[in-house]
Structures are given as C-alpha cells and as structure tokens.
C-alpha cells in the first residue's frame, strides 16, 4: 500500500515536472528566443542542400506545384551534363561506344549547350540522341565504373528516368528535386516548426570560394550541423584536384568545431551518403586503406570503415566538455532523414532548453 502511494506520488511529481517544462517551453516559444538558429556547414558535394529539401518535405508540407515546376530546367540540364560527363569519362577510361552510329549522337550531346527550348521541351533529335546513348553498352560500362572518374551521385537515377523526364507534360517529382544538383551560392534560409519552436536553418555554399560568406551567419548560432560525404574518401575537390574530399572535410570540421565562436554550440555530425559509401567499400575495389593508410580494418568491412571515419572526426574536438552527436545518413532517403532528424531535433531542443535553464 505504502509502495503504491509512493509510486503515485512519484508519478504526480513527474507529471507536474513534465507539465511545468511544457508550460515553460510554450512560454519560451512565444518569446524572442523561440527561434533556434541552425548553421548547416560542410565541404562542397556533401549533401547539405538535399537535407534542406528534406526539411521542406518533412516539416513544410513539401513542394508546391510552382516549386516543382521551377526545377524542370535544372533536372533537364542534369540529364545532359551527366551524359557529357560520362562521354568524357569514356575517353579517360578508353571505352568505346558499342554502336558506331552513336558517335554522331555523342558529338551532338557534347556540343549541346542546353537540351530544351524556351518552352522547356526537349527537341526530338536531342531526346533521341540521349536515349540512344543510354542504351549503348559502352556508355553503360563507363557508368558502372563511374567511381573512377567521379560521376555525380544522381546520374544513374536520371538516366533510368529519362523517358518520363522527356515527356512533353513532364513535371518534376519530389524525388527528382531531391536528386537535382545545383551548386549553392550565398546563404539560403529555410524555416520550419517542431513542438511550437521555430527553427531557422542556414545553408551556405561549401566550395572554398563560398566560405568567406559563412562569417555573416555566425551570430547567435545555437546548433551547427556539419555534413560530410562518407563516399568522398576516394575523391578530390571540385576546385582543387590535389586535395582529397574527406581530408578537406576533416580539416574544415576541426576549424569549425574548435572555433571560438562555437565554444558552447551544439555540434551535430551527419556522415552522409552511407548508401554510396557502402557500395564503394563492398564492390568498387577502392579500399579505404588506399586513401587513409592507418585504417586498421578489413577491406570490405563497411561498419569498421564508417566507424573509423566517425572516430577521426570526433578526435578533432579539443574541448572535453563539448559533445558531438554523430549520425549516419542517406540524404536522398526521406524515411531515413525523418527518423534521424526526429532524434536530432530532440537533442537540439534538449540542449537549448538546458542552456536556457528550463530543465
């Protein structure tokens, strides 16, 4: 009986404490501090902009009809530019077109500056040329070896959906938009609400030329989400072919994590493109030890390779009291991002409530 009474009292106190926190959380959300500013940082091609698009899908009711339509020229351009990149890669790998008749189509693709007219329709000749090239076994062979000439992540997706994309009444789907590659320039702000709290996420360009703009976003940052492409371990920078992409991310993370501006700022580490990373480790023959010689694991051990990279990042933190929250992600997978972000947002809210002395 006494034990039951004690349990009832404990439950009552816990409920009162929970209600008190909820009330203060609601009050906090109505004051000026209700907005949590998140800075999304990382080197170029890490997948930051894809994460921002996912936030719009998950928390902002997705893309409007007009927004989807606005990506149509980008998607069409991605199809053409990806095919051009494959044809260039075939030259590097010394792979020939299987069908000699496709040479004229290859020349047409390489010389084409834009694959659509003013009404966003693909001319019949260009559409036929790109379809014929995709059916060519030489092109398919080069695409299967895309790791060797750093073919972009979305190329195969767009090639496989070429028929639909070239339809006259084509409208991009949310997945088409997630896959669209547009280099971020300047600062892009996205707002969304969770638990009555407004989040302001700032995505800034990751290329070196864009990083000078980061400083304007440093004021009052509550959380930094740093995004690294795991799959970049065997690749070089777009702007400097002598620098390994993963090494660049490690250097950049160290600078951000230990920056005086962010001594008390929460750090979320997104180790992105896990799907591509897994495929590379398992099937490409491009073993992690070739690029990071101190990797002690087996060549095809995805888990060991991923956790080695995670440890490399976490060891760069020079502040023992600063927590780094690591998460493995595939930014193009909405379900995966929804689950991960649910955990991440709880971490962010808890950290910010603690700093505001509400817990």
Coordinates of C-alpha atoms in Angstrom, one line a residue:
X1 CA 0.0 0.0 0.0
X2 CA 2.8 2.3 1.0
X3 CA 4.7 1.4 -2.1
X4 CA 1.7 2.2 -4.3
X5 CA 1.2 5.5 -2.5
X6 CA 4.9 6.3 -3.1
X7 CA 4.6 5.4 -6.7
X8 CA 1.5 7.6 -7.1
X9 CA 3.4 10.5 -5.5
X10 CA 6.4 9.9 -7.9
X11 CA 4.1 9.8 -10.9
X12 CA 2.4 13.0 -9.7
X13 CA 5.7 14.8 -9.3
X14 CA 6.9 13.6 -12.7
X15 CA 3.7 14.7 -14.3
X16 CA 3.9 18.1 -12.6
X17 CA 7.5 18.5 -13.7
X18 CA 6.6 17.5 -17.3
X19 CA 3.7 20.0 -17.3
X20 CA 6.0 22.7 -15.9
X21 CA 8.6 22.1 -18.7
X22 CA 5.8 22.1 -21.3
X23 CA 4.5 25.4 -20.0
X24 CA 7.9 27.0 -19.9
X25 CA 8.6 25.5 -23.3
X26 CA 5.5 27.1 -24.7
X27 CA 6.4 30.4 -23.0
X28 CA 9.9 30.2 -24.4
X29 CA 8.5 29.6 -27.8
X30 CA 6.4 32.8 -27.6
X31 CA 9.4 34.9 -26.6
X32 CA 12.2 36.3 -28.8
X33 CA 14.3 33.3 -28.1
X34 CA 11.8 30.9 -29.7
X35 CA 13.9 30.7 -32.9
X36 CA 16.7 28.2 -32.9
X37 CA 19.3 29.1 -35.4
X38 CA 21.0 26.2 -37.1
X39 CA 24.0 26.6 -39.3
X40 CA 24.4 23.8 -42.0
X41 CA 28.1 23.5 -42.8
X42 CA 30.3 21.2 -44.8
X43 CA 32.5 20.9 -47.8
X44 CA 31.0 21.0 -51.3
X45 CA 29.1 18.0 -52.6
X46 CA 28.4 16.7 -49.1
X47 CA 24.6 16.8 -49.5
X48 CA 23.7 19.8 -47.4
X49 CA 21.2 21.2 -49.8
X50 CA 19.5 17.8 -50.1
X51 CA 19.0 17.8 -46.3
X52 CA 17.4 21.3 -46.6
X53 CA 15.0 20.0 -49.3
X54 CA 14.1 17.1 -47.0
X55 CA 13.2 19.6 -44.2
X56 CA 10.8 21.2 -46.6
X57 CA 9.2 17.8 -47.5
X58 CA 9.0 16.6 -43.8
X59 CA 8.1 19.8 -42.0
X60 CA 6.9 22.3 -44.5
X61 CA 4.3 20.3 -46.4
X62 CA 6.6 19.6 -49.3
X63 CA 6.9 21.5 -52.6
X64 CA 4.2 23.5 -54.2
X65 CA 3.2 22.9 -57.9
X66 CA 5.1 26.1 -58.8
X67 CA 8.2 25.0 -56.9
X68 CA 8.3 21.6 -58.6
X69 CA 7.9 23.2 -62.0
X70 CA 10.7 25.6 -61.2
X71 CA 13.1 22.6 -61.1
X72 CA 12.3 21.4 -64.6
X73 CA 15.2 23.2 -66.3
X74 CA 17.6 22.0 -63.6
X75 CA 16.6 18.4 -64.0
X76 CA 16.8 18.5 -67.8
X77 CA 20.2 20.2 -67.5
X78 CA 21.4 17.5 -65.0
X79 CA 20.5 14.8 -67.6
X80 CA 22.6 16.4 -70.3
X81 CA 25.5 17.4 -68.1
X82 CA 25.6 13.9 -66.7
X83 CA 25.8 12.3 -70.1
X84 CA 28.5 14.7 -71.2
X85 CA 30.5 13.7 -68.1
X86 CA 30.1 10.0 -68.9
X87 CA 31.3 10.6 -72.5
X88 CA 34.3 12.5 -71.2
X89 CA 34.9 9.6 -68.7
X90 CA 34.8 7.1 -71.6
X91 CA 37.7 8.9 -73.1
X92 CA 39.7 8.7 -69.8
X93 CA 38.9 5.0 -69.4
X94 CA 39.4 4.3 -73.1
X95 CA 36.0 2.8 -73.5
X96 CA 34.5 2.9 -77.0
X97 CA 30.8 3.3 -78.0
X98 CA 29.5 -0.2 -78.8
X99 CA 27.3 1.2 -81.7
X100 CA 29.4 3.3 -84.2
X101 CA 26.2 5.0 -85.2
X102 CA 26.0 6.6 -81.8
X103 CA 29.1 8.7 -82.5
X104 CA 27.0 11.4 -84.1
X105 CA 24.8 11.4 -81.0
X106 CA 27.8 11.7 -78.7
X107 CA 29.1 14.7 -80.8
X108 CA 25.6 16.3 -80.6
X109 CA 25.4 15.8 -76.8
X110 CA 28.9 17.2 -76.2
X111 CA 28.3 20.3 -78.4
X112 CA 24.8 20.9 -76.9
X113 CA 24.7 23.9 -74.5
X114 CA 21.1 23.4 -73.5
X115 CA 18.8 20.4 -74.1
X116 CA 15.5 22.3 -74.0
X117 CA 13.8 25.2 -75.8
X118 CA 12.1 28.3 -74.4
X119 CA 9.0 26.2 -73.6
X120 CA 11.2 23.7 -71.6
X121 CA 10.6 21.0 -74.3
X122 CA 13.4 18.7 -75.3
X123 CA 14.0 18.7 -79.1
X124 CA 13.2 15.3 -80.7
X125 CA 16.8 14.9 -82.0
X126 CA 18.4 15.6 -78.7
X127 CA 16.0 13.3 -76.8
X128 CA 16.7 10.5 -79.3
X129 CA 20.4 11.1 -79.1
X130 CA 20.4 10.9 -75.3
X131 CA 18.2 7.8 -75.3
X132 CA 20.4 6.1 -77.8
X133 CA 23.5 6.8 -75.9
X134 CA 22.0 5.4 -72.7
X135 CA 21.1 2.2 -74.5
X136 CA 24.7 1.8 -75.7
X137 CA 26.6 -0.9 -73.8
X138 CA 29.8 1.2 -73.9
X139 CA 28.0 4.0 -72.1
X140 CA 26.6 1.5 -69.6
X141 CA 30.1 0.1 -69.0
X142 CA 31.5 3.6 -68.3
X143 CA 28.6 4.4 -65.9
X144 CA 29.3 1.2 -64.0
X145 CA 32.9 2.5 -63.5
X146 CA 31.7 6.0 -62.6
X147 CA 33.7 5.9 -59.4
X148 CA 36.9 6.1 -61.5
X149 CA 36.0 9.5 -63.0
X150 CA 33.8 10.8 -60.1
X151 CA 30.5 10.6 -61.9
X152 CA 27.9 12.5 -59.8
X153 CA 25.6 10.6 -57.5
X154 CA 22.3 11.3 -59.4
X155 CA 23.4 10.4 -63.0
X156 CA 22.1 6.8 -63.0
X157 CA 18.8 7.9 -61.4
X158 CA 18.2 10.5 -64.2
X159 CA 19.3 8.1 -67.0
X160 CA 16.9 5.5 -65.7
X161 CA 14.0 8.0 -65.6
X162 CA 14.9 9.6 -68.9
X163 CA 11.7 8.5 -70.7
X164 CA 9.5 10.1 -68.1
X165 CA 11.6 13.3 -67.9
X166 CA 11.5 13.8 -71.7
X167 CA 7.7 13.6 -71.8
X168 CA 6.1 16.8 -73.1
X169 CA 3.9 17.3 -69.9
X170 CA 6.7 16.4 -67.5
X171 CA 6.6 17.8 -64.0
X172 CA 9.4 17.0 -61.6
X173 CA 8.5 14.8 -58.6
X174 CA 9.8 15.5 -55.1
X175 CA 12.4 12.7 -55.7
X176 CA 13.5 14.4 -58.9
X177 CA 14.0 17.6 -56.9
X178 CA 15.9 15.8 -54.2
X179 CA 18.3 14.4 -56.8
X180 CA 18.7 17.7 -58.6
X181 CA 22.3 19.1 -58.3
X182 CA 22.6 22.9 -58.1
X183 CA 25.7 24.4 -56.5
X184 CA 24.7 26.6 -53.5
X185 CA 25.8 30.2 -53.8
X186 CA 25.4 32.6 -50.9
X187 CA 23.2 31.8 -48.0
X188 CA 19.8 30.1 -48.2
X189 CA 17.4 30.2 -45.1
X190 CA 14.7 27.6 -44.5
X191 CA 12.2 27.9 -41.6
X192 CA 10.2 25.1 -40.0
X193 CA 8.5 24.4 -36.7
X194 CA 8.7 21.5 -34.3
X195 CA 7.0 21.4 -30.9
X196 CA 5.9 25.0 -31.3
X197 CA 9.6 26.0 -31.7
X198 CA 10.7 27.7 -34.9
X199 CA 14.0 26.5 -36.5
X200 CA 15.9 28.7 -38.9
X201 CA 18.3 26.6 -40.9
X202 CA 21.0 28.4 -42.9
X203 CA 22.6 26.5 -45.8
X204 CA 25.8 28.1 -47.2
X205 CA 27.9 27.1 -50.2
X206 CA 30.6 24.5 -49.3
X207 CA 33.1 25.4 -52.0
X208 CA 36.1 27.3 -50.8
X209 CA 35.1 30.4 -52.7
X210 CA 31.8 30.5 -50.8
X211 CA 33.2 30.0 -47.3
X212 CA 34.1 33.7 -46.8
X213 CA 30.3 34.3 -46.6
X214 CA 30.0 31.9 -43.6
X215 CA 31.1 34.6 -41.0
X216 CA 27.9 36.6 -41.6
X217 CA 25.9 33.7 -40.2
X218 CA 27.9 33.1 -37.0
X219 CA 25.9 35.4 -34.7
X220 CA 23.6 33.6 -32.2
X221 CA 24.0 30.2 -33.7
X222 CA 22.5 27.6 -31.3
X223 CA 23.4 24.5 -33.3
X224 CA 25.8 23.5 -36.1
X225 CA 25.0 20.6 -38.4
X226 CA 28.2 19.6 -40.1
X227 CA 27.7 17.4 -43.2
X228 CA 30.4 15.1 -44.6
X229 CA 30.1 12.8 -47.6
X230 CA 31.5 9.4 -46.5
X231 CA 31.7 8.5 -50.2
X232 CA 34.2 11.2 -50.8
X233 CA 37.1 9.2 -49.3
X234 CA 38.4 8.4 -52.7
X235 CA 37.6 11.6 -54.5
X236 CA 39.2 15.1 -54.9
X237 CA 37.8 18.6 -54.6
X238 CA 35.9 20.1 -57.5
X239 CA 38.1 23.2 -57.1
X240 CA 41.4 21.5 -56.3
X241 CA 42.1 18.1 -57.7
X242 CA 45.1 17.6 -55.4
X243 CA 43.0 17.6 -52.2
X244 CA 41.1 14.6 -51.0
X245 CA 37.4 15.4 -50.2
X246 CA 37.2 13.6 -46.9
X247 CA 40.5 15.1 -45.8
X248 CA 39.2 18.5 -46.7
X249 CA 36.1 17.8 -44.5
X250 CA 38.3 16.7 -41.6
X251 CA 40.3 19.9 -41.8
X252 CA 37.1 22.0 -42.1
X253 CA 35.4 20.2 -39.2
X254 CA 38.4 20.8 -36.9
X255 CA 38.4 24.6 -37.8
X256 CA 34.6 24.8 -37.1
X257 CA 34.5 22.6 -34.0
X258 CA 37.3 24.4 -32.2
X259 CA 36.4 27.9 -33.4
X260 CA 36.0 30.5 -30.6
X261 CA 32.6 31.5 -32.0
X262 CA 31.3 28.0 -31.3
X263 CA 32.7 27.0 -27.9
X264 CA 29.3 26.4 -26.5
X265 CA 27.4 25.5 -29.6
X266 CA 25.9 22.1 -30.1
X267 CA 27.5 20.1 -32.9
X268 CA 25.6 17.5 -35.0
X269 CA 27.8 15.4 -37.3
X270 CA 26.0 14.0 -40.3
X271 CA 28.0 11.3 -42.0
X272 CA 26.1 11.3 -45.3
X273 CA 25.9 9.2 -48.4
X274 CA 26.1 6.0 -46.5
X275 CA 24.5 4.1 -49.3
X276 CA 27.1 5.1 -51.9
X277 CA 29.9 4.6 -49.3
X278 CA 28.7 1.0 -48.6
X279 CA 28.6 0.2 -52.3
X280 CA 32.1 1.5 -52.8
X281 CA 33.6 -0.3 -49.8
X282 CA 31.9 -3.6 -50.9
X283 CA 32.2 -3.6 -54.6
X284 CA 34.4 -1.0 -56.2
X285 CA 37.8 -2.3 -55.1
X286 CA 38.7 1.3 -54.0
X287 CA 39.6 0.2 -50.4
X288 CA 39.7 2.8 -47.7
X289 CA 43.3 1.9 -46.8
X290 CA 44.5 3.1 -50.2
X291 CA 43.5 6.6 -49.2
X292 CA 43.8 6.5 -45.4
X293 CA 46.8 4.3 -44.7
X294 CA 46.2 4.0 -40.9
X295 CA 42.8 2.3 -41.4
X296 CA 43.2 -1.0 -39.5
X297 CA 40.0 -2.8 -40.7
X298 CA 39.3 -5.3 -43.4
X299 CA 38.8 -4.1 -46.9
X300 CA 35.1 -4.9 -47.3
X301 CA 34.0 -4.1 -43.7
X302 CA 31.6 -1.3 -44.1
X303 CA 30.9 -0.9 -40.4
X304 CA 34.6 -0.8 -39.5
X305 CA 35.2 1.8 -42.2
X306 CA 32.3 4.0 -41.2
X307 CA 33.2 4.0 -37.5
X308 CA 36.9 4.7 -38.3
X309 CA 35.8 7.8 -40.1
X310 CA 33.5 8.8 -37.3
X311 CA 36.3 8.4 -34.8
X312 CA 38.6 10.5 -37.0
X313 CA 36.1 13.4 -36.7
X314 CA 35.4 13.0 -33.0
X315 CA 39.1 13.0 -32.1
X316 CA 39.4 16.5 -33.7
X317 CA 37.3 18.0 -30.9
X318 CA 39.7 19.7 -28.4
X319 CA 37.1 20.6 -25.8
X320 CA 36.3 17.6 -23.5
X321 CA 33.0 19.2 -22.3
X322 CA 31.8 19.7 -25.9
X323 CA 29.5 16.9 -27.2
X324 CA 29.5 15.8 -30.8
X325 CA 26.3 14.0 -31.8
X326 CA 27.2 11.6 -34.8
X327 CA 24.6 10.2 -37.2
X328 CA 24.9 8.2 -40.4
X329 CA 22.5 9.3 -43.1
X330 CA 21.4 8.9 -46.7
X331 CA 20.1 12.4 -47.6
X332 CA 18.1 11.2 -50.6
X333 CA 16.1 8.8 -48.4
X334 CA 13.2 10.7 -46.9
X335 CA 12.3 8.0 -44.4
X336 CA 15.9 7.7 -43.2
X337 CA 16.2 11.5 -42.8
X338 CA 12.8 11.7 -41.0
X339 CA 13.9 9.2 -38.4
X340 CA 17.4 10.7 -37.9
X341 CA 16.1 14.3 -37.7
X342 CA 13.5 13.2 -35.1
X343 CA 16.4 12.2 -32.9
X344 CA 18.5 15.2 -33.8
X345 CA 15.7 17.7 -33.1
X346 CA 15.2 16.2 -29.7
X347 CA 18.9 16.6 -29.0
X348 CA 18.9 20.2 -30.2
X349 CA 15.8 21.1 -28.2
X350 CA 17.1 19.5 -25.1
X351 CA 20.5 21.3 -25.4
X352 CA 18.8 24.6 -25.9
X353 CA 16.4 24.1 -23.0
X354 CA 19.3 23.2 -20.7
X355 CA 21.2 26.4 -21.8
X356 CA 18.0 28.4 -21.2
X357 CA 17.8 26.8 -17.7
X358 CA 14.4 25.2 -18.4
X359 CA 15.5 21.7 -17.5

